[in-house]
JSON list of C-alpha atoms and ligand atoms in Angstrom, two decimals:
[
{"chain": "L", "resi": 816, "resn": "MET", "atom": "CA", "xyz": [-39.25, -10.71, 1.09]},
{"chain": "L", "resi": 817, "resn": "ALA", "atom": "CA", "xyz": [-36.32, -9.81, 3.27]},
{"chain": "L", "resi": 818, "resn": "ALA", "atom": "CA", "xyz": [-36.60, -7.00, 5.77]},
{"chain": "L", "resi": 819, "resn": "GLU", "atom": "CA", "xyz": [-35.24, -3.59, 4.80]},
{"chain": "L", "resi": 820, "resn": "ALA", "atom": "CA", "xyz": [-32.29, -3.90, 7.21]},
{"chain": "L", "resi": 821, "resn": "LEU", "atom": "CA", "xyz": [-31.35, -7.24, 5.70]},
{"chain": "L", "resi": 822, "resn": "ASP", "atom": "CA", "xyz": [-31.60, -5.88, 2.16]},
{"chain": "L", "resi": 823, "resn": "GLN", "atom": "CA", "xyz": [-29.33, -3.02, 3.11]},
{"chain": "L", "resi": 824, "resn": "LEU", "atom": "CA", "xyz": [-26.82, -5.39, 4.74]},
{"chain": "L", "resi": 825, "resn": "ILE", "atom": "CA", "xyz": [-26.68, -7.57, 1.62]},
{"chain": "L", "resi": 826, "resn": "ARG", "atom": "CA", "xyz": [-26.34, -4.53, -0.65]},
{"chain": "L", "resi": 827, "resn": "LEU", "atom": "CA", "xyz": [-23.40, -3.22, 1.36]},
{"chain": "L", "resi": 828, "resn": "LEU", "atom": "CA", "xyz": [-21.68, -6.60, 1.68]},
{"chain": "L", "resi": 829, "resn": "ALA", "atom": "CA", "xyz": [-21.95, -7.05, -2.09]},
{"chain": "L", "resi": 830, "resn": "LYS", "atom": "CA", "xyz": [-19.75, -3.95, -2.51]},
{"chain": "L", "resi": 831, "resn": "LEU", "atom": "CA", "xyz": [-16.79, -5.65, -0.82]},
{"chain": "L", "resi": 832, "resn": "PRO", "atom": "CA", "xyz": [-14.04, -6.88, -3.14]},
{"chain": "L", "resi": 833, "resn": "GLY", "atom": "CA", "xyz": [-14.56, -10.50, -4.10]},
{"chain": "L", "resi": 834, "resn": "LEU", "atom": "CA", "xyz": [-18.17, -10.58, -2.96]},
{"chain": "L", "resi": 835, "resn": "GLY", "atom": "CA", "xyz": [-21.05, -10.59, -5.44]},
{"chain": "L", "resi": 836, "resn": "PRO", "atom": "CA", "xyz": [-24.75, -10.54, -4.52]},
{"chain": "L", "resi": 837, "resn": "ARG", "atom": "CA", "xyz": [-24.81, -14.31, -4.10]},
{"chain": "L", "resi": 838, "resn": "SER", "atom": "CA", "xyz": [-21.89, -14.51, -1.65]},
{"chain": "L", "resi": 839, "resn": "ALA", "atom": "CA", "xyz": [-23.18, -11.36, 0.08]},
{"chain": "L", "resi": 840, "resn": "ARG", "atom": "CA", "xyz": [-26.44, -13.17, 0.83]},
{"chain": "L", "resi": 841, "resn": "ARG", "atom": "CA", "xyz": [-24.48, -16.13, 2.17]},
{"chain": "L", "resi": 842, "resn": "ALA", "atom": "CA", "xyz": [-22.35, -13.85, 4.35]},
{"chain": "L", "resi": 843, "resn": "ALA", "atom": "CA", "xyz": [-25.43, -12.05, 5.69]},
{"chain": "L", "resi": 844, "resn": "LEU", "atom": "CA", "xyz": [-27.05, -15.36, 6.60]},
{"chain": "L", "resi": 845, "resn": "PHE", "atom": "CA", "xyz": [-23.88, -16.53, 8.30]},
{"chain": "L", "resi": 846, "resn": "LEU", "atom": "CA", "xyz": [-23.66, -13.30, 10.31]},
{"chain": "L", "resi": 847, "resn": "LEU", "atom": "CA", "xyz": [-27.28, -13.56, 11.44]},
{"chain": "L", "resi": 848, "resn": "ARG", "atom": "CA", "xyz": [-26.70, -17.12, 12.55]},
{"chain": "L", "resi": 849, "resn": "HIS", "atom": "CA", "xyz": [-23.65, -16.01, 14.58]},
{"chain": "L", "resi": 850, "resn": "ARG", "atom": "CA", "xyz": [-25.21, -12.88, 15.96]},
{"chain": "L", "resi": 851, "resn": "GLU", "atom": "CA", "xyz": [-23.43, -12.57, 19.31]},
{"chain": "L", "resi": 852, "resn": "GLY", "atom": "CA", "xyz": [-20.28, -14.50, 18.46]},
{"chain": "L", "resi": 853, "resn": "LEU", "atom": "CA", "xyz": [-19.49, -12.59, 15.27]},
{"chain": "L", "resi": 854, "resn": "MET", "atom": "CA", "xyz": [-22.01, -10.07, 13.99]},
{"chain": "L", "resi": 855, "resn": "VAL", "atom": "CA", "xyz": [-22.09, -7.73, 16.98]},
{"chain": "L", "resi": 856, "resn": "GLN", "atom": "CA", "xyz": [-18.32, -7.93, 17.37]},
{"chain": "L", "resi": 857, "resn": "LEU", "atom": "CA", "xyz": [-17.82, -7.22, 13.68]},
{"chain": "L", "resi": 858, "resn": "ALA", "atom": "CA", "xyz": [-20.11, -4.19, 13.90]},
{"chain": "L", "resi": 859, "resn": "GLY", "atom": "CA", "xyz": [-17.99, -2.89, 16.80]},
{"chain": "L", "resi": 860, "resn": "ALA", "atom": "CA", "xyz": [-14.73, -3.57, 14.96]},
{"chain": "L", "resi": 861, "resn": "LEU", "atom": "CA", "xyz": [-16.00, -1.73, 11.87]},
{"chain": "L", "resi": 862, "resn": "ARG", "atom": "CA", "xyz": [-17.01, 1.26, 13.95]},
{"chain": "L", "resi": 863, "resn": "ALA", "atom": "CA", "xyz": [-13.69, 1.36, 15.83]},
{"chain": "L", "resi": 864, "resn": "ALA", "atom": "CA", "xyz": [-11.59, 0.98, 12.67]},
{"chain": "L", "resi": 865, "resn": "ALA", "atom": "CA", "xyz": [-13.56, 3.71, 10.87]},
{"chain": "L", "resi": 866, "resn": "ALA", "atom": "CA", "xyz": [-13.00, 6.07, 13.81]},
{"chain": "L", "resi": 867, "resn": "GLU", "atom": "CA", "xyz": [-9.39, 5.23, 14.67]},
{"chain": "L", "resi": 868, "resn": "VAL", "atom": "CA", "xyz": [-7.50, 4.04, 11.58]},
{"chain": "L", "resi": 869, "resn": "HIS", "atom": "CA", "xyz": [-6.31, 6.72, 9.18]},
{"chain": "L", "resi": 870, "resn": "PRO", "atom": "CA", "xyz": [-3.63, 7.15, 6.51]},
{"chain": "L", "resi": 871, "resn": "CYS", "atom": "CA", "xyz": [-0.24, 8.27, 7.85]},
{"chain": "L", "resi": 872, "resn": "SER", "atom": "CA", "xyz": [0.40, 11.84, 6.71]},
{"chain": "L", "resi": 873, "resn": "LEU", "atom": "CA", "xyz": [4.03, 10.97, 5.93]},
{"chain": "L", "resi": 874, "resn": "CYS", "atom": "CA", "xyz": [3.93, 7.60, 4.16]},
{"chain": "L", "resi": 875, "resn": "GLY", "atom": "CA", "xyz": [0.27, 6.76, 3.54]},
{"chain": "L", "resi": 876, "resn": "ASN", "atom": "CA", "xyz": [0.29, 3.58, 5.65]},
{"chain": "L", "resi": 877, "resn": "LEU", "atom": "CA", "xyz": [-2.92, 2.89, 7.58]},
{"chain": "L", "resi": 878, "resn": "ASP", "atom": "CA", "xyz": [-2.51, 3.10, 11.34]},
{"chain": "L", "resi": 879, "resn": "GLY", "atom": "CA", "xyz": [-4.09, 4.33, 14.55]},
{"chain": "L", "resi": 880, "resn": "ALA", "atom": "CA", "xyz": [-1.24, 6.80, 15.04]},
{"chain": "L", "resi": 881, "resn": "ASP", "atom": "CA", "xyz": [-0.11, 9.63, 12.77]},
{"chain": "L", "resi": 882, "resn": "PRO", "atom": "CA", "xyz": [2.77, 9.51, 11.90]},
{"chain": "L", "resi": 883, "resn": "CYS", "atom": "CA", "xyz": [2.41, 5.74, 11.81]},
{"chain": "L", "resi": 884, "resn": "ARG", "atom": "CA", "xyz": [4.43, 3.30, 13.90]},
{"chain": "L", "resi": 885, "resn": "ILE", "atom": "CA", "xyz": [6.73, 2.50, 10.98]},
{"chain": "L", "resi": 886, "resn": "CYS", "atom": "CA", "xyz": [7.57, 6.19, 10.39]},
{"chain": "L", "resi": 887, "resn": "THR", "atom": "CA", "xyz": [8.35, 6.74, 14.07]},
{"chain": "L", "resi": 888, "resn": "ASP", "atom": "CA", "xyz": [10.17, 3.44, 14.76]},
{"chain": "L", "resi": 889, "resn": "PRO", "atom": "CA", "xyz": [13.72, 4.50, 15.76]},
{"chain": "L", "resi": 890, "resn": "ARG", "atom": "CA", "xyz": [15.09, 1.03, 14.90]},
{"chain": "L", "resi": 891, "resn": "ARG", "atom": "CA", "xyz": [14.27, 1.56, 11.24]},
{"chain": "L", "resi": 892, "resn": "THR", "atom": "CA", "xyz": [16.61, 3.43, 8.93]},
{"chain": "L", "resi": 893, "resn": "SER", "atom": "CA", "xyz": [15.19, 6.62, 7.43]},
{"chain": "L", "resi": 894, "resn": "ASP", "atom": "CA", "xyz": [17.66, 6.78, 4.55]},
{"chain": "L", "resi": 895, "resn": "GLN", "atom": "CA", "xyz": [15.87, 4.06, 2.54]},
{"chain": "L", "resi": 896, "resn": "ILE", "atom": "CA", "xyz": [12.31, 4.41, 1.21]},
{"chain": "L", "resi": 897, "resn": "LEU", "atom": "CA", "xyz": [10.46, 1.61, -0.54]},
{"chain": "L", "resi": 898, "resn": "VAL", "atom": "CA", "xyz": [7.70, 2.84, -2.83]},
{"chain": "L", "resi": 899, "resn": "VAL", "atom": "CA", "xyz": [4.61, 0.63, -3.14]},
{"chain": "L", "resi": 900, "resn": "GLU", "atom": "CA", "xyz": [1.28, 1.03, -4.87]},
{"chain": "L", "resi": 901, "resn": "ASP", "atom": "CA", "xyz": [-0.93, 0.16, -1.96]},
{"chain": "L", "resi": 902, "resn": "VAL", "atom": "CA", "xyz": [-1.05, -0.57, 1.74]},
{"chain": "L", "resi": 903, "resn": "ASP", "atom": "CA", "xyz": [-1.46, -4.31, 1.17]},
{"chain": "L", "resi": 904, "resn": "ASP", "atom": "CA", "xyz": [1.88, -4.30, -0.68]},
{"chain": "L", "resi": 905, "resn": "LEU", "atom": "CA", "xyz": [3.44, -2.69, 2.41]},
{"chain": "L", "resi": 906, "resn": "TRP", "atom": "CA", "xyz": [1.81, -5.37, 4.56]},
{"chain": "L", "resi": 907, "resn": "ALA", "atom": "CA", "xyz": [3.27, -8.06, 2.28]},
{"chain": "L", "resi": 908, "resn": "MET", "atom": "CA", "xyz": [6.78, -6.66, 2.82]},
{"chain": "L", "resi": 909, "resn": "GLU", "atom": "CA", "xyz": [6.20, -6.32, 6.56]},
{"chain": "L", "resi": 910, "resn": "ARG", "atom": "CA", "xyz": [4.83, -9.87, 6.95]},
{"chain": "L", "resi": 911, "resn": "GLY", "atom": "CA", "xyz": [8.23, -11.24, 6.07]},
{"chain": "L", "resi": 912, "resn": "GLY", "atom": "CA", "xyz": [10.14, -8.50, 7.93]},
{"chain": "L", "resi": 913, "resn": "LEU", "atom": "CA", "xyz": [11.96, -8.07, 4.64]},
{"chain": "L", "resi": 914, "resn": "PHE", "atom": "CA", "xyz": [12.69, -4.37, 4.73]},
{"chain": "L", "resi": 915, "resn": "ARG", "atom": "CA", "xyz": [14.03, -2.21, 7.56]},
{"chain": "L", "resi": 916, "resn": "GLY", "atom": "CA", "xyz": [13.68, 1.20, 5.98]},
{"chain": "L", "resi": 917, "resn": "ARG", "atom": "CA", "xyz": [10.52, 3.25, 5.57]},
{"chain": "L", "resi": 918, "resn": "TYR", "atom": "CA", "xyz": [7.76, 3.22, 2.97]},
{"chain": "L", "resi": 919, "resn": "HIS", "atom": "CA", "xyz": [5.85, 5.46, 0.66]},
{"chain": "L", "resi": 920, "resn": "VAL", "atom": "CA", "xyz": [2.37, 4.31, -0.33]},
{"chain": "L", "resi": 921, "resn": "LEU", "atom": "CA", "xyz": [1.27, 5.85, -3.62]},
{"chain": "L", "resi": 922, "resn": "GLY", "atom": "CA", "xyz": [-2.34, 4.75, -3.29]},
{"chain": "L", "resi": 923, "resn": "GLY", "atom": "CA", "xyz": [-2.50, 3.61, -6.93]},
{"chain": "L", "resi": 924, "resn": "THR", "atom": "CA", "xyz": [-0.66, 4.12, -10.19]},
{"chain": "L", "resi": 925, "resn": "LEU", "atom": "CA", "xyz": [-0.57, 6.81, -12.82]},
{"chain": "L", "resi": 926, "resn": "SER", "atom": "CA", "xyz": [-3.36, 6.14, -15.26]},
{"chain": "L", "resi": 927, "resn": "ALA", "atom": "CA", "xyz": [-4.41, 8.35, -18.12]},
{"chain": "L", "resi": 928, "resn": "LEU", "atom": "CA", "xyz": [-7.50, 6.19, -18.53]},
{"chain": "L", "resi": 929, "resn": "ALA", "atom": "CA", "xyz": [-8.65, 6.60, -14.93]},
{"chain": "L", "resi": 930, "resn": "GLY", "atom": "CA", "xyz": [-7.49, 10.24, -14.82]},
{"chain": "L", "resi": 931, "resn": "ILE", "atom": "CA", "xyz": [-4.92, 9.62, -12.06]},
{"chain": "L", "resi": 932, "resn": "GLY", "atom": "CA", "xyz": [-2.03, 12.08, -12.19]},
{"chain": "L", "resi": 933, "resn": "PRO", "atom": "CA", "xyz": [1.13, 12.64, -10.08]},
{"chain": "L", "resi": 934, "resn": "GLU", "atom": "CA", "xyz": [-0.74, 14.95, -7.71]},
{"chain": "L", "resi": 935, "resn": "ASP", "atom": "CA", "xyz": [-3.11, 12.10, -6.79]},
{"chain": "L", "resi": 936, "resn": "LEU", "atom": "CA", "xyz": [-0.23, 9.83, -5.74]},
{"chain": "L", "resi": 937, "resn": "GLY", "atom": "CA", "xyz": [1.57, 12.07, -3.25]},
{"chain": "L", "resi": 938, "resn": "ILE", "atom": "CA", "xyz": [4.72, 12.18, -5.39]},
{"chain": "L", "resi": 939, "resn": "GLU", "atom": "CA", "xyz": [5.57, 15.71, -4.25]},
{"chain": "L", "resi": 940, "resn": "ARG", "atom": "CA", "xyz": [5.29, 14.44, -0.69]},
{"chain": "L", "resi": 941, "resn": "LEU", "atom": "CA", "xyz": [7.74, 11.65, -1.55]},
{"chain": "L", "resi": 942, "resn": "LEU", "atom": "CA", "xyz": [10.22, 14.12, -3.08]},
{"chain": "L", "resi": 943, "resn": "GLY", "atom": "CA", "xyz": [9.91, 16.29, 0.04]},
{"chain": "L", "resi": 944, "resn": "ARG", "atom": "CA", "xyz": [10.73, 13.33, 2.27]},
{"chain": "L", "resi": 945, "resn": "ILE", "atom": "CA", "xyz": [13.75, 12.42, 0.12]},
{"chain": "L", "resi": 946, "resn": "GLU", "atom": "CA", "xyz": [15.18, 15.90, 0.57]},
{"chain": "L", "resi": 947, "resn": "ARG", "atom": "CA", "xyz": [14.27, 16.37, 4.21]},
{"chain": "L", "resi": 948, "resn": "ASP", "atom": "CA", "xyz": [15.41, 12.96, 5.47]},
{"chain": "L", "resi": 949, "resn": "GLU", "atom": "CA", "xyz": [18.51, 12.85, 3.23]},
{"chain": "L", "resi": 950, "resn": "VAL", "atom": "CA", "xyz": [17.31, 9.57, 1.75]},
{"chain": "L", "resi": 951, "resn": "ALA", "atom": "CA", "xyz": [20.15, 7.65, 0.10]},
{"chain": "L", "resi": 952, "resn": "GLU", "atom": "CA", "xyz": [18.11, 4.98, -1.72]},
{"chain": "L", "resi": 953, "resn": "VAL", "atom": "CA", "xyz": [14.58, 4.73, -3.09]},
{"chain": "L", "resi": 954, "resn": "VAL", "atom": "CA", "xyz": [13.44, 1.21, -3.96]},
{"chain": "L", "resi": 955, "resn": "LEU", "atom": "CA", "xyz": [10.65, 1.21, -6.54]},
{"chain": "L", "resi": 956, "resn": "ALA", "atom": "CA", "xyz": [8.33, -1.72, -5.91]},
{"chain": "L", "resi": 957, "resn": "THR", "atom": "CA", "xyz": [5.30, -0.91, -8.02]},
{"chain": "L", "resi": 958, "resn": "GLY", "atom": "CA", "xyz": [3.60, -3.80, -9.81]},
{"chain": "L", "resi": 959, "resn": "VAL", "atom": "CA", "xyz": [4.76, -5.33, -13.07]},
{"chain": "L", "resi": 960, "resn": "THR", "atom": "CA", "xyz": [1.73, -3.95, -14.88]},
{"chain": "L", "resi": 961, "resn": "VAL", "atom": "CA", "xyz": [1.86, -1.31, -17.62]},
{"chain": "L", "resi": 962, "resn": "ASP", "atom": "CA", "xyz": [0.60, 1.35, -15.20]},
{"chain": "L", "resi": 963, "resn": "GLY", "atom": "CA", "xyz": [2.96, 0.14, -12.46]},
{"chain": "L", "resi": 964, "resn": "GLN", "atom": "CA", "xyz": [5.96, 0.40, -14.81]},
{"chain": "L", "resi": 965, "resn": "THR", "atom": "CA", "xyz": [4.90, 3.81, -16.11]},
{"chain": "L", "resi": 966, "resn": "THR", "atom": "CA", "xyz": [4.60, 5.04, -12.55]},
{"chain": "L", "resi": 967, "resn": "ALA", "atom": "CA", "xyz": [8.02, 3.68, -11.56]},
{"chain": "L", "resi": 968, "resn": "HIS", "atom": "CA", "xyz": [9.58, 5.34, -14.61]},
{"chain": "L", "resi": 969, "resn": "TYR", "atom": "CA", "xyz": [7.94, 8.66, -13.77]},
{"chain": "L", "resi": 970, "resn": "VAL", "atom": "CA", "xyz": [9.02, 8.56, -10.11]},
{"chain": "L", "resi": 971, "resn": "ALA", "atom": "CA", "xyz": [12.59, 7.61, -11.09]},
{"chain": "L", "resi": 972, "resn": "GLU", "atom": "CA", "xyz": [12.74, 10.55, -13.47]},
{"chain": "L", "resi": 973, "resn": "ARG", "atom": "CA", "xyz": [11.48, 13.01, -10.86]},
{"chain": "L", "resi": 974, "resn": "ILE", "atom": "CA", "xyz": [14.06, 11.73, -8.35]},
{"chain": "L", "resi": 975, "resn": "ALA", "atom": "CA", "xyz": [16.85, 11.98, -10.94]},
{"chain": "L", "resi": 976, "resn": "ARG", "atom": "CA", "xyz": [15.99, 15.64, -11.45]},
{"chain": "L", "resi": 977, "resn": "LEU", "atom": "CA", "xyz": [15.97, 16.14, -7.69]},
{"chain": "L", "resi": 978, "resn": "ALA", "atom": "CA", "xyz": [19.33, 14.42, -7.32]},
{"chain": "L", "resi": 979, "resn": "GLU", "atom": "CA", "xyz": [20.93, 16.69, -9.93]},
{"chain": "L", "resi": 980, "resn": "ARG", "atom": "CA", "xyz": [20.38, 19.79, -7.88]},
{"chain": "L", "resi": 981, "resn": "ASP", "atom": "CA", "xyz": [20.98, 18.29, -4.45]},
{"chain": "L", "resi": 982, "resn": "HIS", "atom": "CA", "xyz": [22.43, 15.13, -2.94]},
{"chain": "L", "resi": 983, "resn": "PRO", "atom": "CA", "xyz": [22.69, 11.94, -5.00]},
{"chain": "L", "resi": 984, "resn": "VAL", "atom": "CA", "xyz": [19.91, 9.39, -4.52]},
{"chain": "L", "resi": 985, "resn": "ARG", "atom": "CA", "xyz": [20.27, 5.80, -5.64]},
{"chain": "L", "resi": 986, "resn": "VAL", "atom": "CA", "xyz": [17.08, 4.58, -7.32]},
{"chain": "L", "resi": 987, "resn": "THR", "atom": "CA", "xyz": [16.59, 0.82, -7.54]},
{"chain": "L", "resi": 988, "resn": "ARG", "atom": "CA", "xyz": [13.89, -1.54, -8.75]},
{"chain": "L", "resi": 989, "resn": "LEU", "atom": "CA", "xyz": [12.93, -4.93, -7.43]},
{"chain": "L", "resi": 990, "resn": "ALA", "atom": "CA", "xyz": [14.67, -7.58, -9.52]},
{"chain": "L", "resi": 991, "resn": "HIS", "atom": "CA", "xyz": [12.90, -8.97, -12.55]},
{"chain": "L", "resi": 992, "resn": "GLY", "atom": "CA", "xyz": [11.39, -12.40, -12.36]},
{"chain": "L", "resi": 993, "resn": "LEU", "atom": "CA", "xyz": [8.19, -11.17, -10.81]},
{"chain": "L", "resi": 994, "resn": "PRO", "atom": "CA", "xyz": [5.23, -12.59, -12.69]},
{"chain": "L", "resi": 995, "resn": "VAL", "atom": "CA", "xyz": [3.99, -10.20, -15.36]},
{"chain": "L", "resi": 996, "resn": "GLY", "atom": "CA", "xyz": [0.89, -8.39, -14.18]},
{"chain": "L", "resi": 997, "resn": "GLY", "atom": "CA", "xyz": [1.63, -9.65, -10.70]},
{"chain": "L", "resi": 998, "resn": "GLU", "atom": "CA", "xyz": [0.95, -7.51, -7.69]},
{"chain": "L", "resi": 999, "resn": "LEU", "atom": "CA", "xyz": [3.35, -7.54, -4.77]},
{"chain": "L", "resi": 1000, "resn": "ASN", "atom": "CA", "xyz": [0.81, -8.69, -2.25]},
{"chain": "L", "resi": 1001, "resn": "TYR", "atom": "CA", "xyz": [0.16, -11.93, -4.13]},
{"chain": "L", "resi": 1002, "resn": "LEU", "atom": "CA", "xyz": [3.79, -12.96, -3.94]},
{"chain": "L", "resi": 1003, "resn": "ASP", "atom": "CA", "xyz": [5.15, -15.30, -1.30]},
{"chain": "L", "resi": 1004, "resn": "GLU", "atom": "CA", "xyz": [7.83, -14.05, 1.05]},
{"chain": "L", "resi": 1005, "resn": "GLY", "atom": "CA", "xyz": [10.64, -16.02, -0.58]},
{"chain": "L", "resi": 1006, "resn": "THR", "atom": "CA", "xyz": [9.98, -14.47, -3.98]},
{"chain": "L", "resi": 1007, "resn": "LEU", "atom": "CA", "xyz": [9.71, -11.00, -2.47]},
{"chain": "L", "resi": 1008, "resn": "GLU", "atom": "CA", "xyz": [12.92, -11.40, -0.52]},
{"chain": "L", "resi": 1009, "resn": "ALA", "atom": "CA", "xyz": [14.81, -12.60, -3.60]},
{"chain": "L", "resi": 1010, "resn": "ALA", "atom": "CA", "xyz": [13.43, -9.67, -5.62]},
{"chain": "L", "resi": 1011, "resn": "LEU", "atom": "CA", "xyz": [14.48, -7.21, -2.92]},
{"chain": "L", "resi": 1012, "resn": "ARG", "atom": "CA", "xyz": [17.94, -8.70, -2.43]},
{"chain": "L", "resi": 1013, "resn": "ALA", "atom": "CA", "xyz": [18.67, -8.72, -6.16]},
{"chain": "L", "resi": 1014, "resn": "ARG", "atom": "CA", "xyz": [17.28, -5.22, -6.75]},
{"chain": "L", "resi": 1015, "resn": "GLN", "atom": "CA", "xyz": [18.89, -3.31, -9.57]},
{"chain": "L", "resi": 1016, "resn": "SER", "atom": "CA", "xyz": [19.82, 0.31, -10.07]},
{"chain": "L", "resi": 1017, "resn": "VAL", "atom": "CA", "xyz": [17.61, 2.28, -12.41]},
{"chain": "L", "resi": 1018, "resn": "ALA", "atom": "CA", "xyz": [19.80, 3.84, -15.09]},
{"chain": "V", "resi": 2423, "resn": "ZN", "atom": "ZN1", "xyz": [3.97, 6.42, 8.08]}
]
């Protein structure tokens, strides 16, 4: 029988994405065998990240500063916003240095099934930024899933209504050719760059 602390460790590890009970046991063993070199350092890194890393109140990116370093970077243009589902999609764009505007992280997609509505995705916050920062273009880069498409359609519609009563905003989508059901963060940089360069206006 494993000790209580070990049981607890395995139970928690098994909650990580991609890890079942079997791989959680393997990971726990590995950690215990690399106690000083890895386990203690990992414990410290977890504690520090939990205390210091938070969502940016403007864009939803995860960072140690709020607003995040992307939102406050003066070299980036504030008149373009790229809308992504999640922070790892933002990271995928940033890895390739593909985009020099700012981001808006929805934190998911609209989903009737999961009970996720516009208010859960910070869409009002996005509309507020568009007005305040006089954003000229919003690039919709949600996934090519049913929920991702529904969300993009909804956001485009809300922006169109906004644009009618104020300044015009160009709404674009990443070019087609992305694999169906594909998520941004699984795409290589070349594919992402091509999709961004060939982005198309939403009617
Ligand atoms: Zn930010």
